[in-house]
Amino acid sequence: MKLIAIARAAVHSRASLRRVVHGFLQVRCFQHDFVPRDPSVKPKKYKYPAFYDPYGPRPPPSEKIVQLAEQIAALPPEERRQIGPALGLKLSHPKLETISTEGMELGSAAGGGAGAGAAKVEEKKEKTAFDVKLEKFDAAAKIKVIKEVRAFTNLGLKEAKELVEKVPVVLKQGVTKDEANSIIEKIKAAGGSAVME
């Protein structure tokens, strides 16, 4: 911006000499140490490692560590499983707490042993989230049912109509027991039949 202002000032000062400058002045700036690359020189090729190690190359393990690793590998699996907890106690590491996964869907990511334990816990816990499913409705009360569905799903008229016409269909998922009961009562009053799953 400063360069443009200087160029404009120069133009105005020369206007008295009856010279007219059309357009902006062009200025090219090069770095003082810029040297163009020789086109005949091939670019350098660098050898990249197979994988990135942020800590750099590590020295090989000592003979003592190699012998210890061989002894651990020779142990039966039962004794190998005891090494981790024994080292944790010896080095006074804090005990790892289990993280509650309530409300999270882990899917098939959970391990087999952990999945069996979680299934037992789920049986003991009471279900807190319910789905409301529309099973049937009277043909005469179709408009009333669509209005009720629109009221608690915030759908448009067309979407609510398409949803109601797909009977049996889940209207709302993951609601509390009280909310599910109130939705069922409203649909029943409108002339439909809904259940809680």
mmCIF file of N, CA, C and O in Angstrom, residues 29-66:
data_model
loop_
_atom_site.group_PDB
_atom_site.id
_atom_site.type_symbol
_atom_site.label_atom_id
_atom_site.label_comp_id
_atom_site.label_asym_id
_atom_site.label_seq_id
_atom_site.Cartn_x
_atom_site.Cartn_y
_atom_site.Cartn_z
ATOM 1 N N CYS A 29 10.531 -7.240 -6.923
ATOM 2 C CA CYS A 29 11.508 -7.366 -5.846
ATOM 3 C C CYS A 29 12.029 -8.793 -5.820
ATOM 4 O O CYS A 29 11.255 -9.738 -5.798
ATOM 5 N N PHE A 30 13.331 -8.944 -5.839
ATOM 6 C CA PHE A 30 13.952 -10.250 -5.732
ATOM 7 C C PHE A 30 14.771 -10.310 -4.460
ATOM 8 O O PHE A 30 15.263 -9.297 -3.975
ATOM 9 N N GLN A 31 14.921 -11.525 -3.956
ATOM 10 C CA GLN A 31 15.808 -11.678 -2.819
ATOM 11 C C GLN A 31 17.234 -11.432 -3.303
ATOM 12 O O GLN A 31 17.610 -11.857 -4.393
ATOM 13 N N HIS A 32 18.016 -10.753 -2.466
ATOM 14 C CA HIS A 32 19.362 -10.395 -2.897
ATOM 15 C C HIS A 32 20.252 -11.610 -3.110
ATOM 16 O O HIS A 32 21.204 -11.570 -3.870
ATOM 17 N N ASP A 33 19.939 -12.744 -2.415
ATOM 18 C CA ASP A 33 20.783 -13.919 -2.554
ATOM 19 C C ASP A 33 20.136 -14.986 -3.439
ATOM 20 O O ASP A 33 20.508 -16.147 -3.413
ATOM 21 N N PHE A 34 19.155 -14.598 -4.242
ATOM 22 C CA PHE A 34 18.444 -15.555 -5.086
ATOM 23 C C PHE A 34 19.327 -16.000 -6.239
ATOM 24 O O PHE A 34 19.891 -15.181 -6.961
ATOM 25 N N VAL A 35 19.455 -17.326 -6.377
ATOM 26 C CA VAL A 35 20.219 -17.893 -7.482
ATOM 27 C C VAL A 35 19.303 -18.893 -8.177
ATOM 28 O O VAL A 35 18.820 -19.830 -7.544
ATOM 29 N N PRO A 36 19.042 -18.719 -9.456
ATOM 30 C CA PRO A 36 18.161 -19.670 -10.138
ATOM 31 C C PRO A 36 18.786 -21.061 -10.169
ATOM 32 O O PRO A 36 20.006 -21.203 -10.254
ATOM 33 N N ARG A 37 17.932 -22.090 -10.106
ATOM 34 C CA ARG A 37 18.396 -23.474 -10.103
ATOM 35 C C ARG A 37 18.892 -23.861 -11.488
ATOM 36 O O ARG A 37 18.306 -23.501 -12.501
ATOM 37 N N ASP A 38 19.968 -24.625 -11.475
ATOM 38 C CA ASP A 38 20.528 -25.096 -12.740
ATOM 39 C C ASP A 38 19.624 -26.193 -13.284
ATOM 40 O O ASP A 38 19.378 -27.211 -12.613
ATOM 41 N N PRO A 39 19.075 -26.040 -14.486
ATOM 42 C CA PRO A 39 18.130 -27.039 -15.001
ATOM 43 C C PRO A 39 18.772 -28.386 -15.314
ATOM 44 O O PRO A 39 18.084 -29.395 -15.382
ATOM 45 N N SER A 40 20.070 -28.446 -15.470
ATOM 46 C CA SER A 40 20.714 -29.719 -15.804
ATOM 47 C C SER A 40 20.968 -30.582 -14.567
ATOM 48 O O SER A 40 21.253 -31.769 -14.683
ATOM 49 N N VAL A 41 20.868 -29.994 -13.358
ATOM 50 C CA VAL A 41 21.126 -30.744 -12.122
ATOM 51 C C VAL A 41 19.859 -31.487 -11.707
ATOM 52 O O VAL A 41 18.773 -30.916 -11.675
ATOM 53 N N LYS A 42 20.022 -32.785 -11.408
ATOM 54 C CA LYS A 42 18.870 -33.591 -10.966
ATOM 55 C C LYS A 42 18.612 -33.339 -9.481
ATOM 56 O O LYS A 42 19.551 -33.124 -8.710
ATOM 57 N N PRO A 43 17.343 -33.378 -9.080
ATOM 58 C CA PRO A 43 17.042 -33.156 -7.657
ATOM 59 C C PRO A 43 17.564 -34.301 -6.800
ATOM 60 O O PRO A 43 17.656 -35.443 -7.248
ATOM 61 N N LYS A 44 17.880 -33.986 -5.540
ATOM 62 C CA LYS A 44 18.391 -34.998 -4.613
ATOM 63 C C LYS A 44 17.278 -35.959 -4.230
ATOM 64 O O LYS A 44 16.136 -35.554 -4.051
ATOM 65 N N LYS A 45 17.637 -37.228 -4.094
ATOM 66 C CA LYS A 45 16.679 -38.232 -3.627
ATOM 67 C C LYS A 45 17.095 -38.638 -2.221
ATOM 68 O O LYS A 45 18.234 -39.028 -1.987
ATOM 69 N N TYR A 46 16.146 -38.526 -1.302
ATOM 70 C CA TYR A 46 16.421 -38.858 0.085
ATOM 71 C C TYR A 46 15.858 -40.235 0.408
ATOM 72 O O TYR A 46 14.808 -40.625 -0.117
ATOM 73 N N LYS A 47 16.535 -40.960 1.286
ATOM 74 C CA LYS A 47 16.041 -42.256 1.730
ATOM 75 C C LYS A 47 15.181 -42.030 2.967
ATOM 76 O O LYS A 47 15.656 -41.508 3.979
ATOM 77 N N TYR A 48 13.927 -42.401 2.848
ATOM 78 C CA TYR A 48 13.019 -42.270 3.977
ATOM 79 C C TYR A 48 12.888 -43.617 4.669
ATOM 80 O O TYR A 48 12.899 -44.664 4.020
ATOM 81 N N PRO A 49 12.764 -43.609 6.003
ATOM 82 C CA PRO A 49 12.595 -44.892 6.712
ATOM 83 C C PRO A 49 11.236 -45.520 6.387
ATOM 84 O O PRO A 49 10.312 -44.844 5.937
ATOM 85 N N ALA A 50 11.134 -46.816 6.625
ATOM 86 C CA ALA A 50 9.891 -47.535 6.333
ATOM 87 C C ALA A 50 8.745 -47.020 7.200
ATOM 88 O O ALA A 50 7.597 -46.986 6.769
ATOM 89 N N PHE A 51 9.019 -46.625 8.435
ATOM 90 C CA PHE A 51 7.990 -46.053 9.313
ATOM 91 C C PHE A 51 8.618 -44.928 10.112
ATOM 92 O O PHE A 51 9.829 -44.904 10.335
ATOM 93 N N TYR A 52 7.801 -44.004 10.540
ATOM 94 C CA TYR A 52 8.289 -42.834 11.267
ATOM 95 C C TYR A 52 8.463 -43.157 12.743
ATOM 96 O O TYR A 52 7.535 -43.631 13.392
ATOM 97 N N ASP A 53 9.650 -42.937 13.268
ATOM 98 C CA ASP A 53 9.924 -43.121 14.686
ATOM 99 C C ASP A 53 10.307 -41.766 15.268
ATOM 100 O O ASP A 53 11.384 -41.239 14.974
ATOM 101 N N PRO A 54 9.425 -41.147 16.079
ATOM 102 C CA PRO A 54 9.707 -39.797 16.580
ATOM 103 C C PRO A 54 10.909 -39.731 17.511
ATOM 104 O O PRO A 54 11.462 -38.658 17.728
ATOM 105 N N TYR A 55 11.325 -40.856 18.061
ATOM 106 C CA TYR A 55 12.444 -40.848 19.005
ATOM 107 C C TYR A 55 13.780 -41.124 18.332
ATOM 108 O O TYR A 55 14.814 -41.169 18.981
ATOM 109 N N GLY A 56 13.758 -41.351 17.042
ATOM 110 C CA GLY A 56 15.002 -41.596 16.330
ATOM 111 C C GLY A 56 15.473 -43.033 16.487
ATOM 112 O O GLY A 56 14.811 -43.863 17.107
ATOM 113 N N PRO A 57 16.619 -43.352 15.927
ATOM 114 C CA PRO A 57 17.115 -44.726 16.044
ATOM 115 C C PRO A 57 17.478 -45.048 17.491
ATOM 116 O O PRO A 57 18.054 -44.233 18.196
ATOM 117 N N ARG A 58 17.115 -46.254 17.901
ATOM 118 C CA ARG A 58 17.391 -46.668 19.278
ATOM 119 C C ARG A 58 18.547 -47.655 19.295
ATOM 120 O O ARG A 58 18.707 -48.451 18.364
ATOM 121 N N PRO A 59 19.313 -47.628 20.367
ATOM 122 C CA PRO A 59 20.410 -48.614 20.453
ATOM 123 C C PRO A 59 19.820 -50.008 20.688
ATOM 124 O O PRO A 59 18.728 -50.146 21.240
ATOM 125 N N PRO A 60 20.517 -51.041 20.273
ATOM 126 C CA PRO A 60 20.008 -52.399 20.497
ATOM 127 C C PRO A 60 19.943 -52.709 21.991
ATOM 128 O O PRO A 60 20.705 -52.151 22.786
ATOM 129 N N PRO A 61 19.008 -53.581 22.409
ATOM 130 C CA PRO A 61 18.901 -53.908 23.838
ATOM 131 C C PRO A 61 20.160 -54.624 24.339
ATOM 132 O O PRO A 61 20.835 -55.321 23.583
ATOM 133 N N SER A 62 20.411 -54.447 25.628
ATOM 134 C CA SER A 62 21.601 -55.079 26.214
ATOM 135 C C SER A 62 21.400 -56.587 26.300
ATOM 136 O O SER A 62 20.286 -57.099 26.186
ATOM 137 N N GLU A 63 22.493 -57.301 26.554
ATOM 138 C CA GLU A 63 22.443 -58.761 26.645
ATOM 139 C C GLU A 63 21.541 -59.214 27.793
ATOM 140 O O GLU A 63 20.815 -60.204 27.677
ATOM 141 N N LYS A 64 21.564 -58.469 28.869
ATOM 142 C CA LYS A 64 20.736 -58.799 30.042
ATOM 143 C C LYS A 64 19.251 -58.729 29.685
ATOM 144 O O LYS A 64 18.462 -59.613 30.063
ATOM 145 N N ILE A 65 18.852 -57.706 28.934
ATOM 146 C CA ILE A 65 17.451 -57.541 28.540
ATOM 147 C C ILE A 65 17.039 -58.650 27.571
ATOM 148 O O ILE A 65 15.932 -59.185 27.654
ATOM 149 N N VAL A 66 17.925 -59.031 26.666
ATOM 150 C CA VAL A 66 17.627 -60.103 25.715
ATOM 151 C C VAL A 66 17.409 -61.417 26.454
ATOM 152 O O VAL A 66 16.461 -62.169 26.165
#
